[in-house]
Backbone as a chain_set.jsonl record, in Angstrom:
{"seq": "XXXXXXXXXXXXXXXXXXXXXXXXXXXXXXXXXXXXXXXXXXXXXXXXXXXXXXXXXXXXXXXXXXXXXXXXXXXXXXXXXXXXXXXXXXXXXXXXXXXXXXXXXXXXXXXXXXXXXXXXXXXXXXXXXXXXXXXXXXXXXXXXXXXXXXXXXXXXXXXXXXXXXXXXXXXXXXXXXXXXXXXXXXXXXXXXXXXXXXXXXXXXXXXXXXXXXXXXXX", "coords": {"N": [[0.926, -1.307, 0.058], [0.826, 2.009, -1.144], [1.279, 5.165, 0.548], [0.474, 8.26, 0.369], [1.28, 11.553, 1.049], [-0.231, 14.822, 1.104], [0.646, 18.092, 1.374], [-0.893, 21.131, 1.598], [-0.039, 24.117, 0.601], [-0.458, 26.331, -0.85], [-1.992, 28.452, -0.148], [-3.529, 32.006, 0.127], [-2.83, 33.418, 2.338], [-4.386, 35.8, 3.246], [-5.567, 37.021, 5.703], [-3.338, 37.032, 7.371], [-1.476, 38.487, 6.097], [1.063, 38.068, 5.016], [2.989, 35.371, 3.625], [2.351, 32.37, 5.16], [3.682, 30.179, 5.38], [6.391, 30.903, 5.574], [6.803, 32.016, 8.006], [8.606, 32.389, 10.813], [8.771, 29.977, 13.89], [9.916, 28.412, 15.967], [13.047, 28.294, 17.321], [14.128, 29.047, 14.831], [12.967, 27.836, 12.808], [10.517, 27.277, 10.309], [6.97, 27.832, 9.753], [5.813, 26.129, 7.696], [8.057, 24.401, 7.409], [7.981, 23.026, 9.617], [5.493, 21.424, 9.647], [6.131, 20.001, 7.274], [8.438, 18.428, 8.022], [7.392, 16.684, 10.12], [5.558, 15.344, 8.544], [7.465, 14.037, 6.923], [8.907, 12.395, 8.703], [7.008, 10.675, 9.384], [4.87, 7.64, 8.672], [4.08, 7.877, 6.35], [4.529, 7.247, 2.61], [5.579, 8.812, 0.499], [5.629, 12.267, -0.066], [3.681, 15.005, -1.401], [4.104, 18.363, -2.101], [2.048, 21.145, -2.383], [2.315, 24.019, -3.759], [2.33, 27.745, -4.506], [2.929, 29.589, -7.729], [4.662, 31.681, -7.175], [6.013, 31.073, -4.964], [9.042, 31.256, -3.239], [10.163, 29.022, -2.012], [11.777, 28.871, 0.241], [11.405, 27.985, 2.693], [11.775, 25.304, 2.429], [14.291, 23.102, 2.867], [17.227, 22.106, 1.22], [17.904, 19.289, 1.66], [15.348, 18.443, 2.224], [13.859, 18.845, -0.172], [14.785, 16.8, -1.774], [13.396, 14.793, -0.63], [10.685, 15.05, -1.261], [7.925, 15.733, -3.533], [7.405, 18.729, -5.289], [4.566, 20.444, -6.259], [3.291, 22.557, -8.462], [0.467, 24.856, -8.073], [-1.131, 26.544, -10.582], [-3.49, 27.857, -10.443], [-4.134, 28.677, -7.935], [-5.323, 30.837, -6.724], [-7.978, 30.595, -7.409], [-9.236, 29.166, -5.364], [-9.732, 26.552, -2.731], [-10.219, 24.121, -3.897], [-8.662, 23.939, -6.291], [-6.052, 23.501, -5.423], [-6.147, 21.065, -3.972], [-6.984, 19.463, -6.187], [-4.788, 19.569, -7.574], [-2.834, 18.254, -6.142], [-3.937, 15.818, -5.676], [-4.191, 14.828, -8.223], [-1.333, 14.627, -8.772], [-0.561, 12.509, -7.02], [-2.045, 10.497, -7.924], [-0.795, 10.035, -10.287], [1.454, 8.943, -9.342], [0.88, 6.546, -8.366], [-0.396, 6.166, -5.919], [-2.212, 4.483, -3.08], [-3.653, 5.573, -0.953], [-4.282, 8.778, 0.1], [-3.024, 11.499, 2.435], [-4.407, 14.504, 3.448], [-3.025, 17.442, 4.444], [-2.576, 20.435, 6.192], [-0.502, 23.269, 5.531], [-0.496, 25.101, 7.591], [-0.978, 24.315, 9.973], [0.857, 23.665, 12.43], [0.953, 22.178, 14.713], [0.254, 19.665, 14.459], [1.168, 16.331, 14.955], [3.839, 13.933, 14.412], [2.953, 11.408, 15.559], [-0.126, 11.734, 15.322], [-0.534, 11.57, 12.556], [0.422, 9.041, 12.039], [-1.145, 7.408, 13.481], [-3.765, 7.836, 12.047], [-3.203, 6.45, 9.993], [-2.643, 3.976, 10.765], [-5.217, 3.177, 11.644], [-6.689, 3.142, 9.146], [-5.406, 1.016, 7.773], [-6.115, -0.981, 9.38], [-8.867, -1.127, 8.68], [-9.362, -1.414, 5.485], [-11.433, -1.082, 3.882], [-12.636, 1.347, 4.139], [-13.598, 4.615, 3.034], [-12.414, 6.899, 3.881], [-10.397, 8.227, 6.666], [-10.588, 10.352, 9.198], [-9.233, 13.143, 11.267], [-10.751, 14.251, 14.22], [-12.321, 17.08, 15.614], [-14.071, 17.638, 18.487], [-17.222, 17.267, 17.323], [-16.743, 17.7, 14.667], [-15.344, 16.908, 11.523], [-11.963, 17.054, 10.594], [-8.816, 18.181, 8.57], [-5.825, 16.564, 9.54], [-6.887, 14.28, 6.86], [-7.199, 11.177, 5.747], [-7.582, 9.669, 2.63], [-8.998, 7.23, 0.863], [-7.982, 5.63, -2.384], [-10.426, 5.318, -3.63], [-11.832, 7.721, -3.383], [-10.532, 9.587, -4.957], [-11.365, 10.436, -7.521], [-13.651, 11.85, -6.961], [-12.813, 13.845, -5.271], [-11.274, 15.165, -7.261], [-13.463, 16.355, -8.621], [-14.269, 18.605, -7.212], [-15.07, 22.174, -6.812], [-14.202, 25.592, -7.201], [-13.837, 27.113, -4.243], [-14.383, 24.935, -2.709], [-13.948, 22.656, -0.154], [-12.686, 19.333, 1.038], [-14.613, 18.934, 2.913], [-17.397, 18.963, 1.987], [-17.693, 16.498, 0.842], [-17.264, 14.663, 2.939], [-19.632, 15.16, 4.414], [-21.371, 13.768, 2.944], [-23.486, 10.965, 2.504], [-22.82, 9.083, 0.802], [-20.143, 7.874, 1.212], [-18.056, 5.827, 3.222], [-16.75, 6.395, 6.255], [-14.392, 7.027, 9.149], [-14.023, 9.069, 12.091], [-11.363, 10.106, 14.184], [-10.927, 11.065, 17.369], [-9.04, 13.992, 18.426], [-7.15, 16.158, 20.495], [-8.185, 19.476, 20.816], [-6.248, 21.507, 20.494], [-4.452, 20.56, 18.576], [-5.589, 21.4, 15.999], [-5.268, 24.126, 15.696], [-4.751, 26.851, 13.474], [-2.822, 29.261, 11.928], [-4.038, 31.963, 11.39], [-4.141, 34.609, 12.193], [-2.145, 37.075, 13.755], [-2.507, 36.788, 16.565], [-3.37, 34.331, 16.821], [-0.994, 33.037, 15.907], [0.784, 33.523, 17.925], [-0.139, 32.18, 19.936], [0.376, 29.514, 18.893], [3.051, 29.51, 18.859], [3.822, 29.735, 21.358], [2.842, 27.103, 22.423], [4.367, 25.521, 20.852], [6.863, 26.066, 22.04], [6.488, 25.038, 24.735], [6.179, 22.351, 23.95], [8.737, 21.901, 22.94], [10.213, 22.289, 25.276], [9.354, 20.167, 26.965], [10.252, 18.012, 25.322], [13.069, 18.319, 25.576], [13.453, 18.286, 28.033], [12.775, 15.492, 28.717], [14.759, 14.156, 27.277], [16.984, 14.824, 28.801], [16.599, 13.614, 31.154], [16.704, 11.047, 30.344], [19.407, 10.839, 29.695], [20.379, 11.297, 32.39], [19.581, 8.935, 33.444], [21.212, 6.978, 32.233], [23.654, 7.774, 33.019], [23.607, 6.933, 35.654]], "CA": [[-0.026, -0.033, 0.033], [1.393, 3.265, -1.096], [0.626, 5.928, 1.419], [0.908, 9.615, -0.044], [0.9, 12.866, 1.958], [-0.309, 16.035, 0.368], [0.588, 19.189, 2.108], [-1.526, 22.352, 0.99], [0.815, 25.295, 0.897], [-0.666, 27.395, -1.811], [-3.009, 29.446, 0.368], [-3.162, 33.202, -0.099], [-2.653, 34.145, 3.782], [-4.759, 37.233, 3.323], [-5.604, 37.527, 6.908], [-2.019, 37.143, 7.967], [-0.776, 39.546, 5.284], [2.278, 37.591, 4.35], [2.86, 33.854, 3.452], [2.264, 31.775, 6.417], [4.715, 29.053, 5.418], [7.833, 31.449, 5.858], [6.671, 32.501, 9.253], [9.441, 31.661, 11.943], [8.023, 29.622, 14.908], [10.814, 28.128, 17.08], [14.469, 27.954, 16.849], [14.291, 29.575, 13.425], [12.285, 26.846, 11.974], [9.194, 28.135, 9.807], [5.691, 26.953, 9.912], [5.746, 25.111, 6.751], [9.015, 23.372, 7.61], [7.438, 22.023, 10.835], [4.463, 20.565, 9.116], [6.737, 19.094, 6.439], [9.315, 17.517, 8.812], [6.706, 15.849, 10.864], [5.131, 14.388, 7.558], [8.527, 13.279, 6.367], [9.155, 11.462, 9.549], [5.964, 9.794, 9.481], [4.846, 6.471, 7.916], [3.83, 8.13, 4.773], [5.672, 6.666, 1.824], [6.065, 9.849, -0.004], [4.999, 13.677, 0.248], [3.656, 15.978, -2.389], [3.715, 19.773, -1.496], [1.256, 21.908, -3.307], [2.661, 25.432, -3.659], [1.949, 28.778, -5.51], [4.12, 29.638, -8.631], [5.528, 32.702, -6.764], [6.813, 30.568, -3.766], [10.621, 30.949, -3.481], [10.478, 27.824, -1.368], [12.845, 29.225, 1.257], [11.043, 27.317, 3.804], [12.016, 23.96, 2.266], [15.74, 22.895, 2.805], [17.779, 21.241, -0.018], [17.676, 17.912, 1.86], [13.787, 18.08, 2.212], [13.519, 18.945, -1.484], [15.216, 15.638, -2.23], [12.684, 13.746, -0.324], [9.253, 15.423, -1.563], [7.78, 16.218, -4.712], [7.053, 20.016, -5.45], [3.732, 20.459, -7.479], [2.933, 23.934, -8.566], [-0.62, 25.187, -8.413], [-0.986, 27.851, -11.097], [-4.635, 28.378, -10.172], [-4.251, 28.575, -6.52], [-6.12, 31.908, -6.467], [-9.292, 30.113, -7.548], [-9.869, 28.448, -4.257], [-8.976, 25.449, -2.222], [-10.418, 22.922, -4.538], [-7.746, 23.76, -7.116], [-4.802, 22.939, -4.626], [-6.616, 19.761, -3.71], [-7.101, 18.577, -7.452], [-3.436, 19.483, -8.069], [-2.193, 17.34, -5.076], [-4.547, 14.259, -6.072], [-3.667, 14.516, -9.727], [-0.038, 14.345, -8.705], [-0.355, 11.384, -6.252], [-2.551, 9.6, -8.671], [0.421, 9.508, -11.184], [2.664, 8.205, -8.67], [0.414, 5.219, -7.99], [-0.894, 6.164, -4.484], [-3.398, 3.949, -2.738], [-4.352, 6.354, -0.327], [-3.372, 10.054, 0.316], [-3.58, 12.16, 3.373], [-4.525, 15.759, 3.166], [-2.265, 18.112, 5.54], [-2.458, 21.78, 5.874], [0.806, 23.737, 5.971], [-0.523, 26.258, 8.611], [-1.445, 23.557, 11.253], [2.016, 23.057, 12.871], [0.665, 21.353, 16.02], [0.002, 18.396, 14.09], [2.44, 15.434, 15.325], [3.967, 12.781, 13.601], [2.019, 10.426, 16.01], [-1.393, 11.737, 14.867], [-0.538, 11.193, 11.238], [0.524, 7.49, 12.126], [-2.642, 6.913, 14.067], [-4.91, 7.652, 11.15], [-2.729, 5.457, 8.894], [-2.944, 2.605, 11.299], [-6.811, 2.969, 11.434], [-6.955, 2.779, 7.827], [-4.69, -0.234, 7.585], [-7.056, -2.002, 9.933], [-10.116, -1.104, 7.975], [-9.02, -0.914, 4.334], [-12.605, -0.843, 2.898], [-13.102, 2.661, 4.408], [-13.297, 5.467, 2.137], [-11.639, 7.983, 4.499], [-10.173, 8.281, 8.166], [-10.343, 11.804, 9.312], [-9.222, 13.629, 12.614], [-12.107, 14.82, 14.559], [-12.31, 18.069, 16.544], [-15.307, 17.406, 18.801], [-18.042, 16.575, 16.348], [-16.294, 18.123, 13.217], [-14.172, 16.306, 10.994], [-10.856, 18.294, 9.955], [-7.661, 17.72, 8.256], [-5.46, 15.681, 8.32], [-7.803, 13.374, 6.479], [-6.582, 10.157, 4.766], [-8.542, 9.328, 1.672], [-8.629, 5.952, -0.134], [-8.073, 6.076, -3.855], [-11.765, 5.299, -4.147], [-12.251, 9.139, -3.255], [-9.66, 10.597, -5.751], [-12.102, 10.93, -8.689], [-14.644, 12.563, -6.368], [-12.008, 15.053, -5.107], [-11.067, 15.879, -8.382], [-14.515, 17.227, -9.158], [-14.597, 19.777, -6.257], [-14.904, 23.391, -7.697], [-13.969, 26.85, -6.499], [-13.478, 27.209, -2.726], [-14.905, 23.887, -1.927], [-12.902, 21.562, 0.439], [-13.224, 17.96, 1.287], [-15.928, 18.834, 3.842], [-18.563, 18.692, 1.267], [-17.678, 14.988, 0.674], [-17.378, 14.036, 4.217], [-21.01, 15.342, 4.835], [-22.177, 12.903, 2.053], [-23.858, 9.55, 3.121], [-22.43, 8.219, -0.147], [-19.061, 7.383, 1.474], [-18.0, 5.202, 4.507], [-15.456, 6.66, 7.008], [-14.472, 7.304, 10.573], [-13.293, 10.144, 12.731], [-10.809, 9.748, 15.252], [-10.958, 12.34, 18.221], [-7.906, 14.537, 18.802], [-7.141, 17.321, 21.461], [-8.473, 20.578, 19.98], [-5.13, 22.398, 20.222], [-3.866, 20.073, 17.401], [-6.163, 22.017, 14.943], [-4.975, 25.525, 15.542], [-4.027, 27.316, 12.363], [-2.202, 30.666, 11.998], [-4.694, 33.034, 10.375], [-3.819, 35.972, 12.604], [-0.951, 37.314, 14.608], [-2.679, 36.347, 17.745], [-3.198, 32.874, 16.732], [0.429, 32.637, 15.614], [1.456, 33.714, 19.139], [-0.432, 31.049, 20.812], [1.084, 28.254, 18.409], [4.469, 29.658, 19.199], [3.812, 29.226, 22.889], [2.7, 25.783, 22.616], [5.508, 24.814, 20.304], [7.82, 26.178, 22.88], [6.273, 24.152, 25.691], [6.482, 21.128, 23.433], [10.067, 21.752, 22.828], [10.815, 22.06, 26.603], [9.133, 18.815, 27.289], [11.165, 17.059, 24.661], [14.6, 18.556, 26.094], [13.424, 17.756, 29.586], [12.763, 14.064, 28.666], [16.037, 13.893, 26.946], [17.9, 15.053, 29.915], [16.061, 12.584, 32.066], [17.305, 9.815, 29.566], [20.846, 10.866, 30.01], [20.722, 11.078, 33.654], [19.382, 7.487, 33.795], [22.156, 6.279, 31.599], [24.697, 8.058, 33.919], [23.48, 6.281, 36.9]], "C": [[0.82, 1.24, 0.058], [0.71, 4.375, -0.611], [1.173, 7.447, 0.896], [0.461, 10.533, 0.965], [0.729, 14.126, 0.985], [-0.512, 17.161, 1.168], [0.184, 20.341, 1.157], [-0.759, 23.457, 1.415], [0.663, 26.239, 0.015], [-1.582, 28.435, -1.538], [-2.474, 30.96, 0.219], [-2.715, 33.803, 1.235], [-3.108, 35.633, 3.67], [-4.954, 37.815, 4.753], [-4.445, 37.797, 7.472], [-1.34, 38.362, 7.431], [0.333, 39.261, 4.926], [2.129, 36.125, 4.34], [3.186, 33.253, 4.908], [3.43, 30.876, 6.558], [6.213, 29.583, 5.808], [7.614, 31.955, 7.268], [7.595, 31.82, 10.548], [8.477, 31.18, 13.27], [8.899, 29.396, 16.153], [12.07, 27.695, 16.613], [14.717, 28.085, 15.264], [13.732, 28.804, 12.453], [10.841, 27.388, 11.478], [8.135, 27.328, 9.976], [5.664, 25.946, 8.786], [6.674, 24.062, 6.985], [8.549, 22.351, 8.812], [6.641, 20.998, 10.399], [5.248, 19.43, 8.187], [7.702, 18.051, 7.057], [8.614, 16.402, 9.417], [5.951, 14.947, 9.754], [6.385, 13.479, 6.876], [8.841, 12.069, 7.228], [8.257, 10.368, 9.901], [5.989, 8.464, 8.788], [4.353, 6.547, 6.464], [4.971, 7.81, 3.989], [6.248, 7.841, 1.046], [5.073, 11.113, -0.009], [4.921, 14.465, -1.193], [3.289, 17.263, -1.746], [3.104, 20.438, -2.583], [1.744, 23.367, -2.997], [2.117, 26.464, -4.824], [3.184, 28.914, -6.499], [4.927, 30.567, -8.089], [6.236, 32.174, -5.469], [8.093, 30.565, -4.088], [10.926, 29.656, -2.778], [11.613, 27.862, -0.376], [12.747, 28.468, 2.392], [11.384, 25.684, 3.674], [13.718, 23.726, 2.058], [16.126, 21.992, 1.592], [17.535, 19.913, 0.228], [16.24, 17.517, 1.723], [13.415, 17.95, 0.617], [13.828, 17.524, -2.152], [14.185, 14.403, -1.906], [11.217, 13.894, -0.609], [9.33, 15.676, -2.93], [7.017, 17.588, -4.657], [5.886, 19.976, -6.506], [2.954, 21.809, -7.322], [1.452, 24.068, -9.011], [-0.816, 26.357, -9.156], [-2.515, 28.585, -10.852], [-5.109, 28.467, -8.641], [-5.168, 29.653, -6.036], [-7.63, 31.694, -6.568], [-10.045, 29.474, -6.463], [-9.15, 27.149, -3.794], [-9.192, 24.293, -3.187], [-9.35, 22.963, -5.701], [-6.342, 23.268, -6.621], [-5.026, 21.481, -4.329], [-6.747, 18.927, -5.03], [-5.615, 18.435, -7.907], [-2.645, 18.479, -7.413], [-2.849, 15.89, -5.422], [-4.203, 13.896, -7.325], [-2.264, 14.058, -9.509], [0.185, 12.845, -7.973], [-0.963, 10.133, -7.092], [-1.445, 8.991, -9.738], [1.392, 8.779, -10.619], [2.294, 6.876, -8.028], [-0.001, 5.042, -6.484], [-2.061, 5.242, -4.249], [-4.129, 4.681, -1.818], [-3.589, 7.828, -0.184], [-4.077, 10.911, 1.557], [-3.248, 13.66, 3.244], [-4.054, 16.566, 4.523], [-2.428, 19.623, 5.063], [-1.085, 22.24, 6.481], [0.893, 24.711, 7.174], [-1.265, 25.51, 9.805], [-0.031, 22.776, 11.893], [2.061, 22.314, 14.258], [0.481, 20.002, 15.689], [1.311, 17.649, 14.27], [2.447, 14.392, 14.346], [3.101, 11.474, 14.116], [0.631, 10.457, 15.597], [-1.41, 11.147, 13.412], [-0.44, 9.514, 11.27], [-0.661, 6.804, 12.624], [-3.79, 6.815, 13.074], [-4.333, 6.612, 10.057], [-2.995, 4.045, 9.532], [-4.471, 2.358, 11.456], [-7.159, 2.535, 10.229], [-6.521, 1.541, 7.331], [-5.564, -1.178, 8.141], [-8.57, -2.27, 9.517], [-10.14, -0.565, 6.529], [-10.223, -0.674, 3.402], [-13.137, 0.501, 3.238], [-12.697, 3.613, 3.273], [-12.475, 6.632, 2.564], [-11.484, 7.445, 6.04], [-9.829, 9.648, 8.419], [-10.089, 12.044, 10.897], [-10.46, 14.41, 12.824], [-11.897, 15.815, 15.703], [-13.838, 18.092, 17.17], [-16.138, 16.705, 17.82], [-17.748, 16.935, 14.865], [-15.197, 17.423, 12.731], [-13.306, 17.32, 10.204], [-9.661, 17.461, 9.447], [-6.737, 17.587, 9.57], [-6.511, 14.738, 8.16], [-7.123, 12.266, 5.451], [-7.689, 9.613, 3.933], [-8.055, 8.181, 0.877], [-8.689, 6.38, -1.646], [-9.387, 6.064, -4.45], [-12.445, 6.681, -4.135], [-11.702, 9.978, -4.407], [-10.614, 11.001, -6.725], [-13.15, 11.977, -8.008], [-13.952, 13.974, -5.795], [-11.641, 15.956, -6.205], [-12.244, 16.723, -9.009], [-14.855, 18.467, -8.301], [-14.283, 21.02, -7.206], [-14.643, 24.453, -6.791], [-13.364, 26.655, -5.145], [-13.909, 25.929, -2.083], [-13.832, 22.896, -1.382], [-13.536, 20.284, 0.321], [-14.371, 17.856, 2.103], [-17.125, 18.479, 3.166], [-18.747, 17.045, 1.079], [-17.874, 14.225, 1.832], [-18.871, 14.131, 4.809], [-21.92, 14.262, 3.876], [-22.387, 11.49, 2.738], [-23.24, 8.367, 2.123], [-21.058, 7.431, 0.192], [-18.947, 7.074, 2.898], [-16.562, 5.642, 5.054], [-15.589, 6.901, 8.459], [-13.723, 8.452, 10.99], [-12.642, 9.777, 14.029], [-10.404, 11.116, 16.08], [-9.403, 12.656, 18.639], [-8.032, 15.692, 19.739], [-7.435, 18.494, 20.331], [-7.356, 21.51, 19.551], [-4.362, 21.851, 18.876], [-4.288, 20.972, 16.111], [-6.118, 23.482, 14.944], [-4.266, 25.753, 14.319], [-3.873, 28.692, 12.594], [-3.046, 31.628, 10.997], [-4.445, 34.377, 10.9], [-2.748, 35.886, 13.476], [-1.334, 36.759, 15.95], [-2.694, 34.913, 17.894], [-1.773, 32.347, 16.513], [1.232, 32.721, 17.017], [1.105, 32.627, 19.913], [0.089, 29.74, 20.291], [2.423, 28.36, 18.775], [4.843, 29.34, 20.685], [3.666, 27.771, 23.115], [3.653, 25.009, 21.962], [6.686, 24.974, 21.395], [7.678, 25.221, 24.187], [6.57, 22.815, 25.195], [8.151, 20.938, 23.473], [10.854, 21.504, 24.309], [10.557, 20.708, 27.236], [9.937, 17.896, 26.682], [12.656, 17.123, 25.33], [14.526, 17.991, 27.58], [13.552, 16.136, 29.518], [14.151, 13.506, 28.271], [17.08, 13.969, 28.041], [17.783, 13.928, 30.955], [16.819, 11.236, 31.689], [18.891, 9.742, 29.959], [21.195, 10.679, 31.3], [20.609, 9.523, 34.114], [20.521, 6.797, 33.232], [23.49, 6.494, 32.633], [24.747, 7.206, 35.115], [23.547, 4.819, 36.618]], "O": [[1.45, 1.56, 1.066], [-0.354, 4.695, -1.142], [2.363, 7.701, 1.081], [-0.552, 10.365, 1.644], [1.591, 14.351, 0.135], [-1.615, 17.361, 1.677], [0.778, 20.532, 0.096], [-0.803, 23.768, 2.606], [1.554, 27.086, -0.052], [-1.971, 29.225, -2.399], [-1.269, 31.208, 0.187], [-2.135, 34.881, 1.1], [-2.35, 36.562, 3.949], [-4.563, 38.954, 5.006], [-4.394, 38.833, 8.136], [-0.727, 39.15, 8.151], [0.912, 40.204, 4.384], [1.216, 35.615, 4.99], [4.111, 33.622, 5.631], [4.08, 30.774, 7.598], [7.076, 28.835, 6.268], [8.669, 32.432, 7.684], [7.21, 30.812, 11.14], [7.552, 31.9, 13.645], [8.719, 30.018, 17.2], [12.226, 26.889, 15.695], [15.411, 27.306, 14.611], [13.971, 29.048, 11.27], [10.089, 27.908, 12.303], [8.296, 26.16, 10.331], [5.448, 24.787, 9.143], [6.312, 22.895, 6.831], [8.756, 21.138, 8.852], [6.908, 19.821, 10.642], [5.053, 18.221, 8.312], [7.735, 16.904, 6.611], [9.071, 15.263, 9.32], [5.729, 13.782, 10.084], [6.197, 12.365, 6.387], [9.019, 10.949, 6.751], [8.573, 9.365, 10.541], [7.064, 8.104, 8.307], [4.241, 5.637, 5.642], [6.131, 7.966, 4.369], [7.474, 7.849, 0.94], [3.853, 10.956, 0.041], [5.873, 14.546, -1.97], [2.341, 17.34, -0.964], [3.598, 20.325, -3.704], [1.493, 23.815, -1.878], [1.579, 26.074, -5.86], [4.286, 28.456, -6.198], [6.099, 30.434, -8.442], [7.061, 32.923, -4.946], [8.452, 29.972, -5.106], [12.046, 29.194, -2.992], [12.331, 26.873, -0.225], [13.732, 28.228, 3.09], [11.282, 24.918, 4.632], [14.286, 24.211, 1.08], [15.311, 21.223, 1.082], [17.035, 19.224, -0.662], [15.908, 16.452, 1.203], [12.728, 17.008, 0.223], [13.09, 17.15, -3.063], [14.077, 13.37, -2.567], [10.471, 12.979, -0.261], [10.387, 15.829, -3.542], [5.987, 17.605, -3.982], [6.16, 19.505, -7.61], [2.212, 22.123, -6.392], [1.085, 23.563, -10.072], [-0.7, 27.381, -8.484], [-2.65, 29.789, -11.071], [-6.274, 28.341, -8.263], [-5.791, 29.452, -4.993], [-8.44, 32.408, -5.977], [-11.252, 29.245, -6.535], [-8.144, 26.723, -4.362], [-8.275, 23.475, -3.262], [-9.121, 21.835, -6.138], [-5.579, 22.683, -7.39], [-4.075, 20.708, -4.449], [-6.616, 17.707, -4.937], [-5.209, 17.433, -8.496], [-1.807, 17.854, -8.063], [-2.13, 14.892, -5.397], [-3.916, 12.726, -7.577], [-1.966, 13.021, -10.101], [1.077, 12.103, -8.386], [-0.509, 8.993, -6.997], [-1.266, 7.796, -9.972], [2.132, 8.041, -11.27], [3.06, 6.199, -7.343], [0.048, 3.953, -5.911], [-2.908, 5.17, -5.139], [-5.341, 4.466, -1.821], [-2.374, 7.92, -0.364], [-5.294, 11.028, 1.708], [-2.114, 14.07, 2.994], [-4.647, 16.358, 5.581], [-2.42, 19.99, 3.888], [-0.594, 21.829, 7.532], [1.945, 25.09, 7.689], [-2.078, 26.109, 10.51], [0.13, 21.556, 11.854], [3.103, 21.93, 14.789], [0.54, 19.158, 16.584], [2.383, 18.11, 13.876], [1.516, 13.999, 13.643], [2.634, 10.647, 13.332], [0.061, 9.373, 15.471], [-2.251, 10.298, 13.114], [-1.18, 8.82, 10.573], [-1.069, 5.732, 12.177], [-4.65, 5.938, 13.156], [-5.117, 6.017, 9.318], [-3.49, 3.116, 8.895], [-4.858, 1.193, 11.366], [-7.918, 1.57, 10.143], [-7.204, 0.97, 6.481], [-5.824, -2.188, 7.487], [-9.287, -3.218, 9.838], [-10.742, 0.471, 6.246], [-10.076, -0.146, 2.299], [-14.14, 0.844, 2.613], [-11.647, 3.467, 2.647], [-11.883, 7.31, 1.725], [-12.159, 6.555, 6.557], [-8.823, 10.122, 7.892], [-10.616, 11.304, 11.729], [-11.085, 15.047, 11.976], [-11.322, 15.418, 16.717], [-14.758, 18.509, 16.467], [-15.797, 15.575, 17.469], [-18.454, 16.499, 13.955], [-14.17, 17.303, 13.399], [-13.716, 18.168, 9.412], [-9.482, 16.291, 9.785], [-6.861, 18.362, 10.519], [-7.088, 14.327, 9.167], [-6.567, 12.637, 4.418], [-8.676, 9.124, 4.483], [-6.956, 8.131, 0.325], [-9.353, 7.337, -2.044], [-9.62, 6.615, -5.525], [-13.488, 6.855, -4.766], [-12.32, 10.968, -4.801], [-10.687, 12.229, -6.762], [-13.42, 12.977, -8.674], [-14.536, 15.053, -5.892], [-11.667, 17.186, -6.161], [-12.025, 17.647, -9.793], [-15.686, 19.28, -8.706], [-13.48, 20.981, -8.138], [-14.851, 24.255, -5.593], [-12.338, 25.981, -5.05], [-13.783, 25.862, -0.86], [-12.964, 22.409, -2.106], [-14.59, 20.055, -0.273], [-15.087, 16.855, 2.071], [-17.899, 17.701, 3.723], [-19.835, 16.476, 1.175], [-18.574, 13.212, 1.806], [-19.276, 13.275, 5.596], [-23.094, 14.022, 4.157], [-21.516, 10.976, 3.44], [-23.143, 7.171, 2.396], [-20.81, 6.418, -0.461], [-19.514, 7.753, 3.754], [-15.49, 5.368, 4.515], [-16.695, 6.98, 8.994], [-12.793, 8.836, 10.281], [-13.286, 9.195, 14.901], [-9.736, 12.035, 15.605], [-8.652, 11.792, 19.091], [-9.14, 16.23, 19.749], [-6.999, 18.439, 19.181], [-7.404, 22.18, 18.52], [-3.723, 22.639, 18.178], [-3.438, 21.25, 15.264], [-6.902, 24.089, 14.216], [-3.303, 25.05, 14.014], [-4.634, 29.312, 13.337], [-2.606, 31.949, 9.893], [-4.522, 35.317, 10.109], [-2.388, 34.808, 13.949], [-0.409, 36.202, 16.541], [-2.179, 34.312, 18.837], [-1.459, 31.242, 16.955], [2.238, 32.032, 17.189], [1.982, 32.082, 20.583], [0.27, 28.839, 21.11], [3.022, 27.314, 19.025], [5.885, 28.827, 21.093], [4.357, 27.233, 23.98], [3.86, 23.867, 22.374], [7.421, 24.006, 21.595], [8.686, 24.683, 24.645], [7.207, 22.075, 25.944], [8.705, 19.958, 23.972], [11.819, 20.76, 24.48], [11.403, 20.162, 27.944], [10.378, 16.966, 27.357], [13.305, 16.105, 25.569], [15.423, 17.365, 28.144], [14.379, 15.562, 30.227], [14.637, 12.533, 28.848], [17.984, 13.135, 28.094], [18.757, 13.417, 31.508], [17.401, 10.507, 32.491], [19.455, 8.756, 30.435], [22.188, 9.997, 31.552], [21.348, 8.985, 34.939], [20.845, 5.827, 33.918], [24.214, 5.561, 32.979], [25.82, 6.793, 35.555], [23.461, 4.008, 37.541]]}, "num_chains": 1, "name": "protein.A"}
C-alpha cells in the first residue's frame, strides 16, 4: 500500500498579510518546515507539496527537496479545490493507494497523529476515509482511499473535502484528537498561541532527553 501525503501550502494568507509558510516559529524553523518535517518523519511513503507559482521555497531545505515532490498550482487563487485537485492528480500519477491531506498552517499536528490515522486505515481498508475529529467536526489531516480520488477531483471553487465528508455516499470514521492540534495561524494572535505551545512542547522534549541521559549516567 503506497501512502501519500499532500501538504496544501498554496493559500493566499490574506488575513495574515504575508505567506504563512515562511513565518518563523521556534529555533528559526518556519511554519511550513514544521509540518513538512513531521510528515517526512511519519509512515507516509512519499509527500507532495502543493505550492503557489511565486513561492521561493525558502522554507524547504535542500535535503527536504530531495525527499518530496513539489507541485505548482497555477490556479491557487481560484480556491481550495484547485490545490486539492493538483495534489490528488500528482499522487494518482505516482500510484498512491491512499492520500492524506495536511495543511501547511497547522504546525501542532504531530507525527503520532499522522501515524494513528494510517494505522486505523490499515485495519479497515474498506473505508473511504479516516479523518481527524475536533469534537463533532471532521478536519484535516484526512486520509482518503483512492476510491475518493475522482470525487475530490470534481470539487470546484473554494470547496474543500468537507462537502464529501458530509455525504452519506461514503464510508469513513473520525478519530478524536485534542483541539489544540487543529490550531491554524490565520492571525498574529493565533500565531502567538502556536509559538507558545511549540515552545512548551520543545521544553518537554528537552526535559525528557535530559532525564534519559541522567538515567544512563546512573
